[in-house]
Amino acid sequence: MGHRVRKAVFPVGGMGTRFLPATKAMPKEMLPVVDKPLIQYAVEEAAAAGVEHFIFVTGRGKNALEDHFDYAPELERMLEERHKDEALDAVRRFMPRSGQISYTRQTEPLGLGHAVWCARHLVGGEPFAVILPDDLILADEPVLKQMTDVYDPLGGNLVAVQDVPREHTFRYGILDIETDDGKLAKAKGLVEKPKPADAPSTLSIIGRYILDPVVFSPLGRRMIGAGNEIQLTDALATTLAVVPFHGLRFEGVRFDCGDKVGFLQANVAFALHRPDLADDVRAALRDLVC
Ligand code: UTP
C-alpha cells in the first residue's frame, strides 16, 4: 500500500465565534463561497487527491452538515419536474457513496489537536489527511493532490506551508527549518503561534496536513498549549524525533475564510474565476468602489 492517503479528517467542531450571529445555529463550514459551502470545497479537494473515506469531527450544527452530504429526494424530484437541470446537477454532482462518510463528535471544543484525536479510531494505523475547510485555496491543482504527489518517498508528516509577514507569526504554527530547497522544507522544530520576535522562521502551516498515525499518542496526552487549547502543532513537535516533518510550499492563493475580510476576498476571487460570473462581478465591483 505504500504511503497512499485514503482517509481525510475534517475538523468542523470549532465555535466560529468570529462569524456570529451567522454561526449561531450553523457551523461556519456551511458558509458559502459564491454558491458552495466551504466544507464541499474541502471534500472535493480530498476526493481529487484520491481520498475514499471522509471523517467529520463535528460539534454543534451537525445536522446541516449531514444533510448537505445526503440525498434530498423531495428537492431533487421538484427540480426534475420543473426541468431545472443545472440546479439538479449542482445538487447531485458530488455525493459521496453510502458508507464513505463517518461522523464523530467532539463534545467540547478543546482545540484542533483534540478534534484530530477524536478521529483516531476511524483513522486507524495509516497515514491520513487533515483539511481545515476555512483555509480555502484557489489553485489549478488541488493542494492536497500537490501534497500526495510528493508524499510517497517522504512519509512521516507533511504540511502545506507559506511564508507570512513576520508580524503575523502569532497566528500560525511556524517551522524551525533544518533544510530548505525553496519548495520543500524539512523542520527540526515547530512552534505554535510564536510572537514575531521569537519565531524561528516565517514559514507557517496552512490547513492541509498528511499525518503519520504516530501523532495520536502525544495527542492523547492532552497537552494544553497556546490559547489554552490542545494544539495539533505541539503534538507534531513531539514526533520530530520519530518521523520526518516536511513543509511543502504549494502553488495557489490561500484565503483565510475564518476571518471576515479573508472570507469576503475569497468570494470575490472565486467569483472572478467563474466564467459564468466574472464579467458581471467585475462590473458590479467597479460600480461599488469607483
Ligand atoms: P479556529 O481557530 O478558526 O477556531 O479553528 P474556530 O472556533 O473554528 O473559530 P473562531 O476563532 O471562534 O471564529 C481552526 C479549525 O479547527 C477546528 C475548526 O472547526 C476549524 O476548522 N476546530 C477548532 C475544531 O474542530 N475543534 C476545536 O476545538 C477547535
CSV table of C-alpha atoms and ligand atoms in Angstrom, one decimal:
chain,number,residue,atom,x,y,z
A,1,MET,CA,0.0,0.0,0.0
A,2,GLY,CA,3.0,2.3,0.5
A,3,HIS,CA,2.0,5.7,1.6
A,4,ARG,CA,-1.3,6.0,-0.1
A,5,VAL,CA,-3.6,8.5,1.7
A,6,ARG,CA,-7.1,7.0,1.7
A,7,LYS,CA,-8.7,8.9,4.6
A,8,ALA,CA,-9.2,12.5,5.4
A,9,VAL,CA,-10.3,14.2,8.6
A,10,PHE,CA,-12.3,17.4,8.6
A,11,PRO,CA,-12.3,19.1,12.0
A,12,VAL,CA,-15.5,21.1,12.0
A,13,GLY,CA,-16.1,21.4,15.7
A,14,GLY,CA,-14.9,24.9,16.3
A,15,MET,CA,-17.1,27.6,17.7
A,16,GLY,CA,-16.8,30.0,14.8
A,17,THR,CA,-17.2,33.0,17.1
A,18,ARG,CA,-15.8,35.4,14.5
A,19,PHE,CA,-18.9,34.8,12.4
A,20,LEU,CA,-21.6,35.2,15.0
A,21,PRO,CA,-24.5,35.6,14.6
A,22,ALA,CA,-24.2,33.7,11.3
A,23,THR,CA,-22.7,30.7,13.1
A,24,LYS,CA,-25.2,30.6,15.9
A,25,ALA,CA,-27.2,27.7,14.6
A,26,MET,CA,-25.0,26.7,11.7
A,27,PRO,CA,-21.3,25.6,11.6
A,28,LYS,CA,-19.0,28.1,9.8
A,29,GLU,CA,-18.0,25.4,7.4
A,30,MET,CA,-21.5,25.7,5.8
A,31,LEU,CA,-20.9,29.4,4.9
A,32,PRO,CA,-20.9,29.6,1.1
A,33,VAL,CA,-18.2,31.0,-1.1
A,34,VAL,CA,-20.1,32.0,-4.2
A,35,ASP,CA,-22.6,29.2,-4.2
A,36,LYS,CA,-20.9,26.3,-2.4
A,37,PRO,CA,-20.3,25.7,1.3
A,38,LEU,CA,-16.7,25.7,2.5
A,39,ILE,CA,-17.0,22.1,3.5
A,40,GLN,CA,-17.9,21.0,0.0
A,41,TYR,CA,-14.7,22.6,-1.4
A,42,ALA,CA,-12.7,20.7,1.2
A,43,VAL,CA,-14.4,17.3,0.5
A,44,GLU,CA,-14.0,17.8,-3.3
A,45,GLU,CA,-10.3,18.6,-2.8
A,46,ALA,CA,-9.8,15.4,-0.8
A,47,ALA,CA,-11.6,13.4,-3.4
A,48,ALA,CA,-9.4,14.9,-6.2
A,49,ALA,CA,-6.4,13.6,-4.2
A,50,GLY,CA,-7.7,10.1,-4.1
A,51,VAL,CA,-9.3,10.1,-0.6
A,52,GLU,CA,-12.0,7.5,-0.3
A,53,HIS,CA,-13.1,7.9,3.3
A,54,PHE,CA,-14.3,11.3,4.7
A,55,ILE,CA,-14.2,11.7,8.5
A,56,PHE,CA,-16.0,14.6,10.0
A,57,VAL,CA,-15.3,15.7,13.6
A,58,THR,CA,-18.3,17.8,14.4
A,59,GLY,CA,-19.7,19.9,17.2
A,60,ARG,CA,-22.9,21.8,17.1
A,61,GLY,CA,-24.7,22.2,13.8
A,62,LYS,CA,-24.1,18.6,12.9
A,63,ASN,CA,-27.5,18.2,11.2
A,64,ALA,CA,-26.8,20.8,8.5
A,65,LEU,CA,-23.5,19.1,7.6
A,66,GLU,CA,-25.0,15.6,7.5
A,67,ASP,CA,-28.0,16.8,5.4
A,68,HIS,CA,-25.7,18.6,3.0
A,69,PHE,CA,-24.0,15.3,2.1
A,70,ASP,CA,-27.2,13.3,1.9
A,71,TYR,CA,-29.8,12.8,-0.8
A,72,ALA,CA,-32.6,15.3,-0.8
A,73,PRO,CA,-35.4,13.3,-2.7
A,74,GLU,CA,-38.1,15.9,-2.4
A,75,LEU,CA,-35.8,18.7,-3.7
A,76,GLU,CA,-34.5,16.5,-6.5
A,77,ARG,CA,-38.0,15.5,-7.6
A,78,MET,CA,-39.1,19.1,-7.6
A,79,LEU,CA,-36.1,20.2,-9.7
A,80,GLU,CA,-36.7,17.3,-12.1
A,81,GLU,CA,-40.4,18.2,-12.5
A,82,ARG,CA,-39.5,21.8,-13.2
A,83,HIS,CA,-36.7,20.9,-15.6
A,84,LYS,CA,-34.1,22.8,-13.5
A,85,ASP,CA,-31.3,20.7,-14.9
A,86,GLU,CA,-28.4,22.9,-13.9
A,87,ALA,CA,-29.6,23.1,-10.3
A,88,LEU,CA,-30.2,19.4,-10.2
A,89,ASP,CA,-26.7,18.8,-11.4
A,90,ALA,CA,-25.3,21.1,-8.7
A,91,VAL,CA,-27.1,19.1,-6.1
A,92,ARG,CA,-26.1,15.7,-7.4
A,93,ARG,CA,-22.6,16.4,-8.8
A,94,PHE,CA,-20.7,15.5,-5.7
A,95,MET,CA,-22.4,12.9,-3.5
A,96,PRO,CA,-20.2,10.5,-1.5
A,97,ARG,CA,-21.4,7.0,-1.7
A,98,SER,CA,-23.0,5.2,1.2
A,99,GLY,CA,-20.5,4.4,4.0
A,100,GLN,CA,-17.9,6.8,2.6
A,101,ILE,CA,-18.6,9.5,5.3
A,102,SER,CA,-18.2,8.9,9.0
A,103,TYR,CA,-19.1,11.4,11.7
A,104,THR,CA,-17.7,11.6,15.2
A,105,ARG,CA,-18.4,14.2,17.8
A,106,GLN,CA,-16.0,16.4,19.7
A,107,THR,CA,-18.2,17.1,22.6
A,108,GLU,CA,-16.2,20.0,23.8
A,109,PRO,CA,-14.2,22.4,21.5
A,110,LEU,CA,-10.9,21.8,23.3
A,111,GLY,CA,-8.7,22.7,20.3
A,112,LEU,CA,-7.7,21.4,16.8
A,113,GLY,CA,-5.4,18.7,18.3
A,114,HIS,CA,-8.2,17.4,20.4
A,115,ALA,CA,-10.5,17.3,17.3
A,116,VAL,CA,-8.0,15.3,15.3
A,117,TRP,CA,-7.5,12.9,18.3
A,118,CYS,CA,-11.3,12.3,18.3
A,119,ALA,CA,-10.9,10.7,14.9
A,120,ARG,CA,-8.3,8.1,16.0
A,121,HIS,CA,-10.5,5.0,15.9
A,122,LEU,CA,-11.8,5.9,12.4
A,123,VAL,CA,-8.3,6.6,11.1
A,124,GLY,CA,-6.6,3.5,12.5
A,125,GLY,CA,-2.9,2.9,11.7
A,126,GLU,CA,-2.4,4.5,8.3
A,127,PRO,CA,-1.3,7.9,7.1
A,128,PHE,CA,-4.2,10.3,6.8
A,129,ALA,CA,-5.0,13.8,5.6
A,130,VAL,CA,-6.4,16.7,7.7
A,131,ILE,CA,-8.2,19.5,5.9
A,132,LEU,CA,-9.3,22.7,7.6
A,133,PRO,CA,-12.2,23.9,5.5
A,134,ASP,CA,-11.8,27.6,6.5
A,135,ASP,CA,-8.4,27.6,4.7
A,136,LEU,CA,-9.7,27.9,1.1
A,137,ILE,CA,-7.1,27.7,-1.7
A,138,LEU,CA,-7.6,28.8,-5.2
A,139,ALA,CA,-5.3,26.5,-7.2
A,140,ASP,CA,-5.0,24.9,-10.7
A,141,GLU,CA,-4.1,21.6,-9.0
A,142,PRO,CA,-5.9,21.0,-5.7
A,143,VAL,CA,-3.4,21.5,-2.8
A,144,LEU,CA,-3.9,18.1,-1.2
A,145,LYS,CA,-3.1,16.5,-4.6
A,146,GLN,CA,0.1,18.5,-4.8
A,147,MET,CA,0.9,17.0,-1.3
A,148,THR,CA,0.0,13.4,-2.1
A,149,ASP,CA,2.1,13.6,-5.2
A,150,VAL,CA,5.3,14.3,-3.1
A,151,TYR,CA,4.4,12.3,0.0
A,152,ASP,CA,5.3,8.8,-1.1
A,153,PRO,CA,9.1,8.9,-0.8
A,154,LEU,CA,8.9,11.3,2.2
A,155,GLY,CA,6.5,9.6,4.6
A,156,GLY,CA,6.1,11.0,8.1
A,157,ASN,CA,4.3,14.3,8.5
A,158,LEU,CA,3.9,16.7,5.5
A,159,VAL,CA,2.1,20.0,5.8
A,160,ALA,CA,1.2,22.8,3.4
A,161,VAL,CA,3.3,25.9,4.2
A,162,GLN,CA,3.6,29.5,3.0
A,163,ASP,CA,5.8,32.4,4.1
A,164,VAL,CA,3.9,35.1,6.0
A,165,PRO,CA,4.8,38.6,7.1
A,166,ARG,CA,6.8,38.3,10.3
A,167,GLU,CA,4.3,40.4,12.2
A,168,HIS,CA,1.7,37.6,11.6
A,169,THR,CA,3.6,34.7,13.0
A,170,PHE,CA,1.4,34.8,16.1
A,171,ARG,CA,-1.5,33.4,14.1
A,172,TYR,CA,0.2,30.2,12.8
A,173,GLY,CA,2.2,27.1,13.6
A,174,ILE,CA,5.8,28.0,12.5
A,175,LEU,CA,8.6,25.8,11.2
A,176,ASP,CA,12.1,25.8,12.6
A,177,ILE,CA,13.9,24.9,9.4
A,178,GLU,CA,16.7,22.3,9.1
A,179,THR,CA,17.0,22.3,5.3
A,180,ASP,CA,15.0,24.1,2.5
A,181,ASP,CA,15.2,23.7,-1.2
A,182,GLY,CA,12.8,26.5,-1.9
A,183,LYS,CA,9.8,24.1,-2.4
A,184,LEU,CA,10.2,21.5,0.3
A,185,ALA,CA,11.5,22.4,3.8
A,186,LYS,CA,12.5,19.9,6.4
A,187,ALA,CA,11.7,21.0,10.0
A,188,LYS,CA,13.8,20.4,13.1
A,189,GLY,CA,11.3,22.2,15.4
A,190,LEU,CA,7.8,23.6,15.4
A,191,VAL,CA,6.2,26.4,17.4
A,192,GLU,CA,2.6,27.3,17.7
A,193,LYS,CA,1.7,31.0,17.4
A,194,PRO,CA,5.1,32.5,18.4
A,195,LYS,CA,5.5,36.2,18.9
A,196,PRO,CA,7.2,37.8,15.8
A,197,ALA,CA,10.5,38.2,17.8
A,198,ASP,CA,10.5,34.6,18.9
A,199,ALA,CA,9.5,33.0,15.6
A,200,PRO,CA,12.2,30.6,14.3
A,201,SER,CA,11.2,31.5,10.7
A,202,THR,CA,8.2,32.9,8.8
A,203,LEU,CA,7.3,29.6,7.2
A,204,SER,CA,3.8,28.9,8.5
A,205,ILE,CA,1.5,25.9,8.4
A,206,ILE,CA,-1.7,26.3,6.4
A,207,GLY,CA,-4.7,24.0,7.0
A,208,ARG,CA,-3.6,20.9,5.0
A,209,TYR,CA,-1.8,18.0,6.6
A,210,ILE,CA,-0.8,14.5,5.8
A,211,LEU,CA,0.0,12.8,9.1
A,212,ASP,CA,1.6,9.7,10.4
A,213,PRO,CA,-0.7,8.0,13.0
A,214,VAL,CA,2.1,8.2,15.5
A,215,VAL,CA,0.7,11.7,16.3
A,216,PHE,CA,-2.3,10.1,18.2
A,217,SER,CA,0.0,9.1,21.0
A,218,PRO,CA,1.1,12.6,22.0
A,219,LEU,CA,-2.4,14.0,21.3
A,220,GLY,CA,-3.7,11.5,23.8
A,221,ARG,CA,-1.6,13.3,26.5
A,222,ARG,CA,-3.8,16.4,26.1
A,223,MET,CA,-1.1,18.9,26.4
A,224,ILE,CA,-2.6,22.4,26.7
A,225,GLY,CA,-0.9,25.0,24.5
A,226,ALA,CA,-1.4,28.4,23.0
A,227,GLY,CA,-4.8,29.9,23.7
A,228,ASN,CA,-5.4,27.2,26.3
A,229,GLU,CA,-6.2,24.8,23.6
A,230,ILE,CA,-4.9,21.3,22.8
A,231,GLN,CA,-2.8,22.2,19.7
A,232,LEU,CA,-2.0,19.9,16.9
A,233,THR,CA,1.3,21.6,16.3
A,234,ASP,CA,2.5,20.8,19.8
A,235,ALA,CA,1.8,17.1,19.3
A,236,LEU,CA,3.5,17.2,15.9
A,237,ALA,CA,6.6,18.8,17.5
A,238,THR,CA,7.0,15.8,19.8
A,239,THR,CA,7.0,13.4,16.9
A,240,LEU,CA,10.0,15.1,15.2
A,241,ALA,CA,12.4,12.5,16.7
A,242,VAL,CA,10.4,9.6,15.4
A,243,VAL,CA,9.2,10.6,11.9
A,244,PRO,CA,10.4,13.3,9.4
A,245,PHE,CA,8.4,16.5,9.1
A,246,HIS,CA,8.3,18.4,5.9
A,247,GLY,CA,6.5,21.6,4.7
A,248,LEU,CA,5.5,21.9,1.0
A,249,ARG,CA,5.3,25.4,-0.5
A,250,PHE,CA,2.1,24.9,-2.5
A,251,GLU,CA,1.0,26.5,-5.8
A,252,GLY,CA,-2.1,28.6,-5.2
A,253,VAL,CA,-3.7,31.5,-3.4
A,254,ARG,CA,-4.9,30.9,0.1
A,255,PHE,CA,-7.8,32.7,1.8
A,256,ASP,CA,-8.4,32.6,5.5
A,257,CYS,CA,-12.2,32.1,5.5
A,258,GLY,CA,-12.3,32.0,9.3
A,259,ASP,CA,-11.7,35.8,9.1
A,260,LYS,CA,-14.4,38.2,7.7
A,261,VAL,CA,-12.1,40.0,5.3
A,262,GLY,CA,-10.5,36.8,4.1
A,263,PHE,CA,-13.9,35.3,3.5
A,264,LEU,CA,-15.1,38.3,1.5
A,265,GLN,CA,-11.9,38.3,-0.5
A,266,ALA,CA,-12.4,34.5,-1.3
A,267,ASN,CA,-15.9,35.2,-2.5
A,268,VAL,CA,-14.7,37.9,-4.9
A,269,ALA,CA,-11.7,35.9,-6.1
A,270,PHE,CA,-13.7,32.7,-6.7
A,271,ALA,CA,-16.4,34.6,-8.5
A,272,LEU,CA,-13.9,36.3,-10.7
A,273,HIS,CA,-12.6,32.8,-11.7
A,274,ARG,CA,-16.1,31.7,-12.7
A,275,PRO,CA,-16.7,32.1,-16.4
A,276,ASP,CA,-20.4,32.5,-15.9
A,277,LEU,CA,-20.0,35.3,-13.3
A,278,ALA,CA,-16.7,37.1,-13.9
A,279,ASP,CA,-17.9,39.9,-16.2
A,280,ASP,CA,-21.0,40.7,-14.1
A,281,VAL,CA,-19.0,40.6,-10.8
A,282,ARG,CA,-16.2,42.8,-12.2
A,283,ALA,CA,-18.8,45.4,-13.4
A,284,ALA,CA,-20.6,45.2,-10.0
A,285,LEU,CA,-17.4,45.8,-8.1
A,286,ARG,CA,-16.5,48.7,-10.3
A,287,ASP,CA,-19.8,50.3,-9.5
A,288,LEU,CA,-19.2,49.8,-5.8
A,289,VAL,CA,-15.7,51.1,-5.4
A,290,CYS,CA,-15.5,53.8,-8.1
B,1,UTP,P1,-10.2,28.2,14.6
B,1,UTP,O1,-9.0,28.5,15.3
B,1,UTP,O2,-10.5,29.0,13.4
B,1,UTP,O3,-11.4,28.4,15.7
B,1,UTP,O4,-10.2,26.7,14.2
B,1,UTP,P2,-13.0,28.4,15.5
B,1,UTP,O5,-13.5,28.1,16.8
B,1,UTP,O6,-13.4,27.5,14.4
B,1,UTP,O7,-13.3,29.9,15.0
B,1,UTP,P3,-13.3,31.2,15.9
B,1,UTP,O8,-11.9,31.6,16.1
B,1,UTP,O9,-14.1,31.0,17.1
B,1,UTP,O10,-14.1,32.2,15.0
B,1,UTP,C1,-9.5,26.1,13.2
B,1,UTP,C2,-10.1,24.8,12.7
B,1,UTP,O11,-10.1,23.9,13.8
B,1,UTP,C3,-11.4,23.4,14.0
B,1,UTP,C4,-12.3,24.5,13.5
B,1,UTP,O12,-13.6,24.0,13.2
B,1,UTP,C5,-11.6,25.0,12.3
B,1,UTP,O13,-11.8,24.1,11.2
B,1,UTP,N1,-11.5,23.2,15.5
B,1,UTP,C6,-11.0,24.1,16.3
B,1,UTP,C7,-12.2,22.1,15.9
B,1,UTP,O14,-12.7,21.2,15.2
B,1,UTP,N2,-12.3,21.9,17.3
B,1,UTP,C8,-11.8,22.8,18.2
B,1,UTP,O15,-11.9,22.6,19.4
B,1,UTP,C9,-11.1,23.9,17.7
